Coordinates of C-alpha atoms and ligand atoms in Angstrom, one line a residue:
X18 CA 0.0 0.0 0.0
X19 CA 1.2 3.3 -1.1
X20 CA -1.0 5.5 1.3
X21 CA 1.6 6.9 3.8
X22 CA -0.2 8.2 6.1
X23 CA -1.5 5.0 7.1
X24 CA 1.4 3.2 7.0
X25 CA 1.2 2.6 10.5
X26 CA -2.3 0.6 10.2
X27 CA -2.0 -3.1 10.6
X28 CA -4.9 -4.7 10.7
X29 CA -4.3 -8.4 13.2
X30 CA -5.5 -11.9 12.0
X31 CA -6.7 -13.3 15.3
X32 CA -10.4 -14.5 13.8
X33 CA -8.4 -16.0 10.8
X34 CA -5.8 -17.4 13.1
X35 CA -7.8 -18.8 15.7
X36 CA -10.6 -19.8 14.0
X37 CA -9.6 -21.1 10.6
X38 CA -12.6 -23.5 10.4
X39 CA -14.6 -20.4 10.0
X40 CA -12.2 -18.0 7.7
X41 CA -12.0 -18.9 3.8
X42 CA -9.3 -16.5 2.9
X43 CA -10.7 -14.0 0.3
X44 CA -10.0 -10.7 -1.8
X45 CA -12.3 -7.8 -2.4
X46 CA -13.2 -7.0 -6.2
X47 CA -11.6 -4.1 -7.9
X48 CA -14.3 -1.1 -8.3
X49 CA -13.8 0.7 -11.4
X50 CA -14.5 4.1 -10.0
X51 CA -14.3 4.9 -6.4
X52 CA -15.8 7.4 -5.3
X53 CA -16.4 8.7 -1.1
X54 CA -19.7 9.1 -0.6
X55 CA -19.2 9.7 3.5
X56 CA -16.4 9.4 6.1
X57 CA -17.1 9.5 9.8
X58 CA -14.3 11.0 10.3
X59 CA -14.8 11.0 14.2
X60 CA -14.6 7.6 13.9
X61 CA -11.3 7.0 11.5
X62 CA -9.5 9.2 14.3
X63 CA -10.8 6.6 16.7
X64 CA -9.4 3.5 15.0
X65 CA -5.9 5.4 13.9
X66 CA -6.4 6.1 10.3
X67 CA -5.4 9.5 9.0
X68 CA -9.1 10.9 7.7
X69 CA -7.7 13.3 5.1
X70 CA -5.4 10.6 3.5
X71 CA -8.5 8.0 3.4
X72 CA -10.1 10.4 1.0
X73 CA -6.8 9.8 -1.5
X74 CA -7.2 7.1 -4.0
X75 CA -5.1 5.1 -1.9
X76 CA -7.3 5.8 1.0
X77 CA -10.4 4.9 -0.8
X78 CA -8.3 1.7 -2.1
X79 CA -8.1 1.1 1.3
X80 CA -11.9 1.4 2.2
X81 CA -12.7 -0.7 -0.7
X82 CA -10.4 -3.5 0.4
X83 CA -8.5 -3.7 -3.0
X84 CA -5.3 -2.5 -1.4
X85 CA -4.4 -3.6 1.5
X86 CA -1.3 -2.8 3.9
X87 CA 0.9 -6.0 3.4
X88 CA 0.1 -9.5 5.8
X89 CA -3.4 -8.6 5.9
X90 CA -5.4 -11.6 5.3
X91 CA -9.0 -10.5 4.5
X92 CA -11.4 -13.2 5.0
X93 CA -15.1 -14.3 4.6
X94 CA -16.4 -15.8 8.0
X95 CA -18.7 -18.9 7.8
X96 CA -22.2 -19.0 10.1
X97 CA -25.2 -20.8 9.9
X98 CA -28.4 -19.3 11.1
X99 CA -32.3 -19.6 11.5
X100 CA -34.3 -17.5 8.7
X101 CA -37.8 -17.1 9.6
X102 CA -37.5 -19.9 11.7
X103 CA -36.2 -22.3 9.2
X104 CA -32.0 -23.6 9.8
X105 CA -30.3 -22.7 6.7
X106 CA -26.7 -24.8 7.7
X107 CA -24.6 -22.3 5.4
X108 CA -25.1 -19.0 5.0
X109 CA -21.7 -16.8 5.7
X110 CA -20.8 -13.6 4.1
X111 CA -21.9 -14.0 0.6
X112 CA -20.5 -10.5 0.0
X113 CA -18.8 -9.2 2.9
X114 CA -15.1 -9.8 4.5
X115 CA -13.6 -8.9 7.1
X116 CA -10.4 -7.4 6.7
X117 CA -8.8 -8.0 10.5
X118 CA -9.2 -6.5 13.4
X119 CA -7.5 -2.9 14.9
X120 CA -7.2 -1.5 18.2
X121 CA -9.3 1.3 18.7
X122 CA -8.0 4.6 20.9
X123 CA -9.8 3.4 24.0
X124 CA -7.6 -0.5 23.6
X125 CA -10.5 -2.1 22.4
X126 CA -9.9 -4.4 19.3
X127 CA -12.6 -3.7 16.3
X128 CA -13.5 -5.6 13.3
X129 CA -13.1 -4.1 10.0
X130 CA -15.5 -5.1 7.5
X131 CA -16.9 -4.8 4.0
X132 CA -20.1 -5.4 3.1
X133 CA -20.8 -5.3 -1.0
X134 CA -17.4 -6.2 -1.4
X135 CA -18.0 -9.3 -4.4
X136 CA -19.0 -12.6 -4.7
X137 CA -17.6 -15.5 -1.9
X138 CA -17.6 -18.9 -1.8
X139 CA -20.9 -18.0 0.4
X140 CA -22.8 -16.2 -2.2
X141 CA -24.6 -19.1 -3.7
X142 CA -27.2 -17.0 -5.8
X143 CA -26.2 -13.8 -5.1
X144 CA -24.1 -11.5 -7.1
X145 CA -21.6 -10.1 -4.0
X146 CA -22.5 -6.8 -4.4
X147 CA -24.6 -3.8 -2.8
X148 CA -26.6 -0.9 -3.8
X149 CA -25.4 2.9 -2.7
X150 CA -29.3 3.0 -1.2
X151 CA -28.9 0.3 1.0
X152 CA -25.6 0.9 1.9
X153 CA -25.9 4.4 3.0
X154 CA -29.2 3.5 5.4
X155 CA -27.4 0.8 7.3
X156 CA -24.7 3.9 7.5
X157 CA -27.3 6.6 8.9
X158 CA -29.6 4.4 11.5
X159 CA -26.2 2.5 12.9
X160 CA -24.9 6.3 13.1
X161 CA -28.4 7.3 15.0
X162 CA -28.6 4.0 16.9
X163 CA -25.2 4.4 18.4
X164 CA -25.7 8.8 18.8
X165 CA -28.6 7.1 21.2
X166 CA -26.5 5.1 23.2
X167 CA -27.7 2.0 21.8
X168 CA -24.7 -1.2 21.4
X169 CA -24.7 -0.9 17.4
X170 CA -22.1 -1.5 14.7
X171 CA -20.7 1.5 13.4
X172 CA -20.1 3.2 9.7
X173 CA -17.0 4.4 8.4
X174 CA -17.5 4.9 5.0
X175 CA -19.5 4.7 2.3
X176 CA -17.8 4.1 -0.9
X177 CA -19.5 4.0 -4.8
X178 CA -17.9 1.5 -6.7
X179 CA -18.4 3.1 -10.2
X180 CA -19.9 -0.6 -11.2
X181 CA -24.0 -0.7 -11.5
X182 CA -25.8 -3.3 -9.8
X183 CA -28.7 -5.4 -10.7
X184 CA -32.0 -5.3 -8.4
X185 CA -35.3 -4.6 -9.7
X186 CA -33.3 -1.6 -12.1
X187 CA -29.9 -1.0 -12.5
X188 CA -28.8 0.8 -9.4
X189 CA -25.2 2.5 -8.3
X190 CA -23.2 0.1 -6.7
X191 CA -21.3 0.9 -3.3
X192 CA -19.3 -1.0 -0.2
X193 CA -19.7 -0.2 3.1
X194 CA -17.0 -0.5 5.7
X195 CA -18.3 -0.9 8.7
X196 CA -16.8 -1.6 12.3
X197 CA -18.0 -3.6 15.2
X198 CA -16.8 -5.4 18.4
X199 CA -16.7 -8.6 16.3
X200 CA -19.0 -10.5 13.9
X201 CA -19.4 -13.4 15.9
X202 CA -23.4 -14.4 15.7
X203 CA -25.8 -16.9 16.9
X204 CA -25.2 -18.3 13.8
X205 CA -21.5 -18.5 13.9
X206 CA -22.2 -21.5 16.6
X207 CA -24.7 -22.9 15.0
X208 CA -22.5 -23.3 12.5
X209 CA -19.8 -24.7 14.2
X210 CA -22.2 -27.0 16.5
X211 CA -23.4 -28.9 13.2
X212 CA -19.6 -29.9 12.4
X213 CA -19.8 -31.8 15.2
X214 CA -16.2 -30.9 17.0
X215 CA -16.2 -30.5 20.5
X216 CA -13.1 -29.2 20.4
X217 CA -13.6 -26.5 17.6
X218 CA -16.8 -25.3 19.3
X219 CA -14.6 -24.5 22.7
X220 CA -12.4 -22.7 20.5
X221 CA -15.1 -20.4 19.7
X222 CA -16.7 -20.1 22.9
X223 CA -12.9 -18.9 24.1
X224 CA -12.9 -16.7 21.7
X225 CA -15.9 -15.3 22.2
X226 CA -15.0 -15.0 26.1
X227 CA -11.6 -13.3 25.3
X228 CA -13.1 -10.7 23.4
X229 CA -16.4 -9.7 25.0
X230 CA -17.0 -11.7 28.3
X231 CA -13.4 -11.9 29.8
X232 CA -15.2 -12.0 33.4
X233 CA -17.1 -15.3 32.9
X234 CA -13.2 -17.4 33.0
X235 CA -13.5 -16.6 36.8
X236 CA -16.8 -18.6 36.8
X237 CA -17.4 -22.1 37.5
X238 CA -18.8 -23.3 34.8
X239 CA -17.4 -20.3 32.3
X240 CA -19.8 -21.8 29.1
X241 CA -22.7 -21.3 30.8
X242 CA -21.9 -18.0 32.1
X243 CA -20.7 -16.8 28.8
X244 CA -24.6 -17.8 27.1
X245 CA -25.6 -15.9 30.6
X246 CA -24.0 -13.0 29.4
X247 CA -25.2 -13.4 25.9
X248 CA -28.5 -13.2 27.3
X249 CA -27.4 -10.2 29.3
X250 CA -26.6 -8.6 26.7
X251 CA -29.6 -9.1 24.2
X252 CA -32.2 -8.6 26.8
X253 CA -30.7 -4.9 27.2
X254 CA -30.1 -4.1 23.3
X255 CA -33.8 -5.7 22.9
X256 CA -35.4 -3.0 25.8
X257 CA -33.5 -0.1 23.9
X258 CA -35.1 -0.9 20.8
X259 CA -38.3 -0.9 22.1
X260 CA -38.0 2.1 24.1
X261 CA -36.8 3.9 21.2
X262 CA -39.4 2.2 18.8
X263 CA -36.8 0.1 16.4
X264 CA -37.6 -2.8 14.5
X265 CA -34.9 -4.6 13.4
X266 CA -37.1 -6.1 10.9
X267 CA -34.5 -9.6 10.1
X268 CA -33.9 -10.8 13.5
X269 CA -32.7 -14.1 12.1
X270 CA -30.1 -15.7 14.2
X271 CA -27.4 -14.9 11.5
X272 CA -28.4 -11.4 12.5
X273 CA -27.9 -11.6 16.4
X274 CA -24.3 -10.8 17.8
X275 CA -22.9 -12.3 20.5
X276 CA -21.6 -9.0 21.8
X277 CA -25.0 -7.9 22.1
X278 CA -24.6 -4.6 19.2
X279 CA -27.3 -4.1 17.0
X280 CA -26.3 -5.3 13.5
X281 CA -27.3 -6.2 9.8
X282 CA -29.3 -3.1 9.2
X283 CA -31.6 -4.2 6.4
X284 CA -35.0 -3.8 6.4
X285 CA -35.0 -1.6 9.8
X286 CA -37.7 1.1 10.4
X287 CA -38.8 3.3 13.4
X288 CA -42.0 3.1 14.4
X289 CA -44.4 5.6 13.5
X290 CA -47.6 5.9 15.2
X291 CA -47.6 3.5 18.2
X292 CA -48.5 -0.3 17.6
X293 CA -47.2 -3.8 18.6
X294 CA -48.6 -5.1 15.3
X295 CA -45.6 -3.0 12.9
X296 CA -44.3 -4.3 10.7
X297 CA -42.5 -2.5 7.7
X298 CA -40.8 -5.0 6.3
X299 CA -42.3 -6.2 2.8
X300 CA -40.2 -9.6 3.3
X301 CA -41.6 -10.4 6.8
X302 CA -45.3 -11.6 5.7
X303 CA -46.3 -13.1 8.5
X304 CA -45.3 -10.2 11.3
X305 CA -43.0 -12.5 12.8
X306 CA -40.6 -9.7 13.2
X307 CA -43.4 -7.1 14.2
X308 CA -42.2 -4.4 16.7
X309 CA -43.8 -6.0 19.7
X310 CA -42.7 -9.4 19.0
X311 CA -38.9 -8.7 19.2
X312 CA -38.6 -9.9 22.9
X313 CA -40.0 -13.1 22.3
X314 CA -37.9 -13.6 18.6
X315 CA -34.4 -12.5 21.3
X316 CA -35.4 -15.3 23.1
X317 CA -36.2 -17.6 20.7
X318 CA -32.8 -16.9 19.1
X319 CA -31.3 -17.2 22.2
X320 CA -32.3 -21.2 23.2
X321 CA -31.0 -21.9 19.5
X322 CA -27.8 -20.3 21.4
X323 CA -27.8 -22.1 23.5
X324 CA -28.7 -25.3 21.3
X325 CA -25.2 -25.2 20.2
X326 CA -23.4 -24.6 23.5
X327 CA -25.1 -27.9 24.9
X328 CA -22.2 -30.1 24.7
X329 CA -19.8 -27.2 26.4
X330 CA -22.5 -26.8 29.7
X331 CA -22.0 -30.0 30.9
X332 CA -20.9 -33.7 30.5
X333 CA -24.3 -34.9 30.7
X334 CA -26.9 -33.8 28.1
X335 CA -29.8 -33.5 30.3
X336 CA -28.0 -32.0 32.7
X337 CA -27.0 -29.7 30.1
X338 CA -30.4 -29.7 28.9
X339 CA -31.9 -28.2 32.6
X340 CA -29.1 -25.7 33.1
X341 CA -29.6 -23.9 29.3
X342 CA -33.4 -24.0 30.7
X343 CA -32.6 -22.5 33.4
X344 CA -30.7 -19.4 32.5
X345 CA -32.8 -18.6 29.4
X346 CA -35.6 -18.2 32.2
X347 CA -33.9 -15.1 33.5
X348 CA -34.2 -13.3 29.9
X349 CA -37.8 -12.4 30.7
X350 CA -37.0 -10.6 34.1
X351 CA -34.4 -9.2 32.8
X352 CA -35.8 -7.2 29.5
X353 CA -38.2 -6.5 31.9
X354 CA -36.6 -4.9 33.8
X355 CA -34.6 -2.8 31.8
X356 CA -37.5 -1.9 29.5
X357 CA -39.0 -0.4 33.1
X358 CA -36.1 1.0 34.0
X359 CA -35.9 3.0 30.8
X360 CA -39.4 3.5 30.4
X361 CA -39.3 5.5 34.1
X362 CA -36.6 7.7 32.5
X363 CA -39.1 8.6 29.5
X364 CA -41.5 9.6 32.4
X365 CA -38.9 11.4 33.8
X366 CA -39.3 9.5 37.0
X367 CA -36.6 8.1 39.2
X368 CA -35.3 4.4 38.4
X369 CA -36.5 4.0 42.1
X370 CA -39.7 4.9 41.6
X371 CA -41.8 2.0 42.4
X372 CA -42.2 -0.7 39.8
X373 CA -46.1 -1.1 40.3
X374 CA -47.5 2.7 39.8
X375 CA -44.7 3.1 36.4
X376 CA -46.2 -0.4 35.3
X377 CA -50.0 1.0 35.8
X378 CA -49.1 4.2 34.2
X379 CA -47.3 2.9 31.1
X380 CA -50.1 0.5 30.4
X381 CA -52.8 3.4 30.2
X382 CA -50.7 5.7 28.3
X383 CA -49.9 2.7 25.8
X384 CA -53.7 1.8 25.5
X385 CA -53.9 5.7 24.6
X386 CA -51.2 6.3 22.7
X387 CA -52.0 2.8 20.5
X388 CA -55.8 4.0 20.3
X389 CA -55.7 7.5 19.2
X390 CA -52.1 6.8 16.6
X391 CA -50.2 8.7 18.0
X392 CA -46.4 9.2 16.9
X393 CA -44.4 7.5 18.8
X394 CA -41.1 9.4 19.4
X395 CA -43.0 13.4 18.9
X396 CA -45.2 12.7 22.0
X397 CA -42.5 11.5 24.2
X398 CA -40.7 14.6 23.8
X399 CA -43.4 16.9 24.3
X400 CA -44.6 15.0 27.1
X401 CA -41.2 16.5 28.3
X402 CA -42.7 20.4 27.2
X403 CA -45.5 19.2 29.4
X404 CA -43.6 18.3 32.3
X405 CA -42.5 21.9 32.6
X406 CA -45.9 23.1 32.7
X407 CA -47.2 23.2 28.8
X408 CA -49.2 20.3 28.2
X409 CA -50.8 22.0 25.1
X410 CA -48.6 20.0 22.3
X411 CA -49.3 16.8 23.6
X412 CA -52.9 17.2 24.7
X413 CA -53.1 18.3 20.7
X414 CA -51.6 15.1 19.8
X415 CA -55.2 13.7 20.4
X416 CA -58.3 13.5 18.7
X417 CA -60.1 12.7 21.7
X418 CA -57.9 14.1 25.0
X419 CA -59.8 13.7 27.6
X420 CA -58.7 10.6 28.6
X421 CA -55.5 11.7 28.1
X422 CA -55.7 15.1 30.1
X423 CA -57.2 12.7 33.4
X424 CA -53.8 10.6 32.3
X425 CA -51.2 13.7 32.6
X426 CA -52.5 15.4 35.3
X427 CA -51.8 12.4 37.4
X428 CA -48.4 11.9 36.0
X429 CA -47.6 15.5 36.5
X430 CA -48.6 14.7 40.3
X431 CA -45.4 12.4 40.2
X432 CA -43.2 15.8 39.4
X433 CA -41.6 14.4 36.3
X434 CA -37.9 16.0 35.5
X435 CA -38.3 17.6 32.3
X436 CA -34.3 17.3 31.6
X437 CA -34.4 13.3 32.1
X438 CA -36.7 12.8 29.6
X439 CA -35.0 15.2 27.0
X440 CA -32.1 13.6 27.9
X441 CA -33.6 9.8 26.8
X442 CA -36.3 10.7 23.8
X443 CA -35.0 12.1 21.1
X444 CA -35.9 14.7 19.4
X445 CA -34.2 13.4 16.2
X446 CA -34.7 9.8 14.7
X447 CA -34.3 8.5 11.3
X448 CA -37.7 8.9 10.2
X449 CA -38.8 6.8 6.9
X450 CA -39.9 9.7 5.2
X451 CA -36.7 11.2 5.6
X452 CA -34.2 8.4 4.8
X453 CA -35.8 7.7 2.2
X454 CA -36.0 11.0 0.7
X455 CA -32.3 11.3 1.8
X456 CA -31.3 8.1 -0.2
X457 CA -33.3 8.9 -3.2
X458 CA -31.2 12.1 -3.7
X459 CA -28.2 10.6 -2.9
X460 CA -28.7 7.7 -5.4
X461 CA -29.3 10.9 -8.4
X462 CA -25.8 12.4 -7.2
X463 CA -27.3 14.7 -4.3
X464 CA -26.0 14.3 -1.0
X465 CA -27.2 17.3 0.8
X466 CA -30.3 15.5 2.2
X467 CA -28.2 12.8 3.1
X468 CA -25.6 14.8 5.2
X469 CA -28.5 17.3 7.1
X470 CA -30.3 13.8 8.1
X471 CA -27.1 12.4 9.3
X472 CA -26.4 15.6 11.0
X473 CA -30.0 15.4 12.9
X474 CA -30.0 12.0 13.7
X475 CA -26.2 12.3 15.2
X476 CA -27.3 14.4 17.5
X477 CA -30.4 13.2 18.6
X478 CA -31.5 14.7 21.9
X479 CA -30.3 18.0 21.3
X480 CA -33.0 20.4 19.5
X481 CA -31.6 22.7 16.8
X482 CA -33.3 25.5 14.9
X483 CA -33.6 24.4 11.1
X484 CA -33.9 21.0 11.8
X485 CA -38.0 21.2 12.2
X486 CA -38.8 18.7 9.7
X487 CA -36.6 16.4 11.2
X488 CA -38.4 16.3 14.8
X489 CA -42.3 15.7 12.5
X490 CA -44.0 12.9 12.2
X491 CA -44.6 11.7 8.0
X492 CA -47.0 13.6 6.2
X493 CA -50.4 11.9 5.6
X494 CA -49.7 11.7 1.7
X495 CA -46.4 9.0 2.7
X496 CA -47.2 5.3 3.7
X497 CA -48.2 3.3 4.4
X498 CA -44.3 2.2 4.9
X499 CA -42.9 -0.8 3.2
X500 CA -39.2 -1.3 3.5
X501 CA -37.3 -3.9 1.4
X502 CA -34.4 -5.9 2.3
X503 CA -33.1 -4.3 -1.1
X504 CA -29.7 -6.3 -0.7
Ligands
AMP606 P1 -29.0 -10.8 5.5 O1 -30.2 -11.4 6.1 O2 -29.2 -9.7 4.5 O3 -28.0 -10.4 6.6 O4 -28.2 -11.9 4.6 C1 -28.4 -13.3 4.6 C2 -27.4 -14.0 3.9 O5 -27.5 -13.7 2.5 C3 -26.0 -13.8 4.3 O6 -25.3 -15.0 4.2 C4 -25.5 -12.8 3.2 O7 -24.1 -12.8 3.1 C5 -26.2 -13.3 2.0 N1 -26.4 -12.3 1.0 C6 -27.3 -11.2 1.0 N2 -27.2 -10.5 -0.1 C7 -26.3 -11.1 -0.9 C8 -25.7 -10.8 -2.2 N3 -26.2 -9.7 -2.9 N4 -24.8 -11.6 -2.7 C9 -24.3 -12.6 -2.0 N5 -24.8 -13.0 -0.8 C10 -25.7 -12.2 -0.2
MG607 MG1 -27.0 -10.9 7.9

């Protein structure tokens, strides 16, 4: 590699090394004519690459995965997983690689990786590649998710490739390099559970410890308490959805992380006006993915989990068997829980506050809120306008307020702090509308849209002048919503 400035990148093998089973050593495609389409430039400084020299061809060489700093061994991982509930024993990244890991400014390591980088031994059907649409939403909601505090994969770039993909038209082609914790998924031990080799799977589940759950080695039966951090983990990311109104729309187990980030941003939405029933995505006909069904689908994924650890819990299967049964039991206290917890801070009550009143209150304002359509994420923030003393923009919210008004005035009883809920629901999400009319400009060359709703949505609790349209709910003209998985 040629780039100077980041000569001092190396990017370490330890998935390749470690788990070779699992890394078919691969190169990404040449792209005729690069072209950055964003940089989070935040993030390069983070990881140790030199922002302004990534925009040189060199740099964008880089991004692409074409040329590489030598001893890099790029690789496509194999995994398994459950798609809408049926095993599919190989799937793996039919057009992604991971280039090797690097460690980040804070000494955590991160995964470098390319999605819509060319066909793999994985791609079976597909042709490798990705659209600049597709490839630029998975950039802004990771961007938003993680602006929200919620565990997410992260964007670095977005690249064009110059080369024209084929969907249902002929669309601008694009990689996107994206960074995580690791890729490790659900599926990745399902996939190695169906080889059969005790040994390999403990390899994994090592792994896996070493680079998210080092603190379960001190426990006495470290499998189990690495699936009991799993768990942990999932229940939480699953309660921040919710309280934020996300639906992941794909949650197949190839989808889940072990680390517990949010990842595989396909056909993701926010919801819109409040119901369980959601569902956006026009792959997902059956609503098993629907916005209030997410818990149950985290858990679900999570006994395949721990399907595959089985033979690493315990000598004895049924002893195995009793122990998996046991911990996934706690997943339902826990995601409740945490969804309580949070949901007290969008009331702007303490996490104190006692569990039973919160419960009594959220149910009635959900019944309301569900009845009357209300937009989810514009009444919880001017619920906070009403909890310092103007409930005019939420009571207007409703067609019918009485109920409602009967509803606040007890709330307000509570004192809710005004700056506790501002500080938890944001102002700024990325709303269909707008990432879609974002993407369609970007696709005809204009990234304007793009960068104001990626400015917005980076900054999500703090309310700016000139961003109005960002903070409104979709016109009655747009919807209803369908999103595509548009791979
Ligand atoms: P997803 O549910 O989008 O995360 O992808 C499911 C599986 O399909 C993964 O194994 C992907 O690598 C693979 N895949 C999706 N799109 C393509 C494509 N265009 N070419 C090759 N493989 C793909
Ligand atoms: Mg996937």
């Amino acid at each position: 590699m040629t780039a100077d400035a980041q000569s001092s990148i190396i990017f370490g093998g330890q998935f390749a090394r470690e788990l070779p089973e699992l890394a078919v050593h691969w190169q990404a495609e040449e792209a005729p004519d690069p072209r950055l389409l964003v940089l989070n430039e935040p993030l390069a400084e983070i990881l140790g690459f030199n922002s302004e020299s990534l925009q040189s061809p060199e740099g964008l060489q880089l991004l692409l995965g074409t040329v590489l700093p030598s001893g890099t061994t790029p690789v496509a991982q194999g995994y398994a997983g459950h798609q809408f509930g049926s095993y599919s024993p190989r799937l793996g990244d039919g057009r992604a690689l991971l280039l090797g890991e690097l460690m980040d400014s804070a000494g955590n390591l991160r995964d470098i990786h390319l999605k819509g980088s060319g066909r793999t031994p994985f791609a079976r059907g597909g042709d490798g590649l990705a659209a600049i649409g597709p490839m630029l939403r998975e950039y802004v909601v990771s961007e938003a998710m993680h602006a929200m505090g919620i565990p997410s994969t992260r964007s670095l770039a977005v690249v064009a490739t110059g080369r024209p993909v084929r969907r249902e038209a002929l669309l601008p082609g694009a990689v996107l390099t994206r960074v995580s914790s690791s890729h490790l998924r659900v599926g990745s031990f399902q996939y190695v559970r169906a080889m059969n080799n005790e040994d390999l799977l403990r390899r994994l589940a090592d792994h896996a410890i070493e680079r998210h759950y080092p603190q379960v080695m001190e426990a006495e039966n470290p499998y189990l308490a690495l699936f009991e951090a799993v768990l942990t983990a999932q229940a939480t990311l699953t309660a921040h959805w919710m309280l934020v109104g996300f639906i992941h729309g794909v949650m197949n187990t190839d989808n889940m992380t072990i680390s517990g980030e949010t990842i595989d941003y396909g056909p993701c939405a926010f919801i819109e006006v409040f119901d369980p029933a959601t569902v956006y995505s026009s792959i997902d006909e059956s609503g098993r993915y629907a916005y209030g069904n997410q818990p149950i689908v985290a858990q679900w994924n999570l006994a395949r989990l721990a399907e595959a650890l089985l033979p690493l819990f315990h000598e004895n299967q049924e002893h195995s068997v009793a122990l998996a049964q046991e911990s996934l039991g706690a997943f339902h206290t826990q995601y409740s829980a945490t969804w309580l917890a949070g949901m007290k801070t969008k009331l702007g009550l303490d996490e104190r506050f006692e569990d039973e009143i919160a419960t009594s209150l959220t149910d009635e304002l959900f019944a309301l809120l569900q009845a009357d359509r209300i937009d989810y994420t514009s009444f919880f923030r001017n619920l906070g306008t009403a909890a310092r003393g103007d409930t005019e923009p939420a009571h207007s919210m409703f067609s019918d307020p009485a109920a409602f008004d009967t509803w606040v005035e007890r709330w307000r009883a509570l004192e809710p702090d005004a700056n506790r809920m501002d500080r938890t629901n944001p102002v700024y999400i990325p709303r269909n509308h707008l990432v879609e009319e974002a993407l369609a400009a970007a696709v005809d060359g204009d990234l304007e849209p793009f960068s104001q709703l990626l400015a917005a949505v980076t900054a999500p609790f703090e309310q700016r002048p000139g961003f109005e349209r960002y903070a409104a709910a979709a016109p009655e003209s747009f919807g209803p919503y369908r999103t595509f998985c548009g791979t």
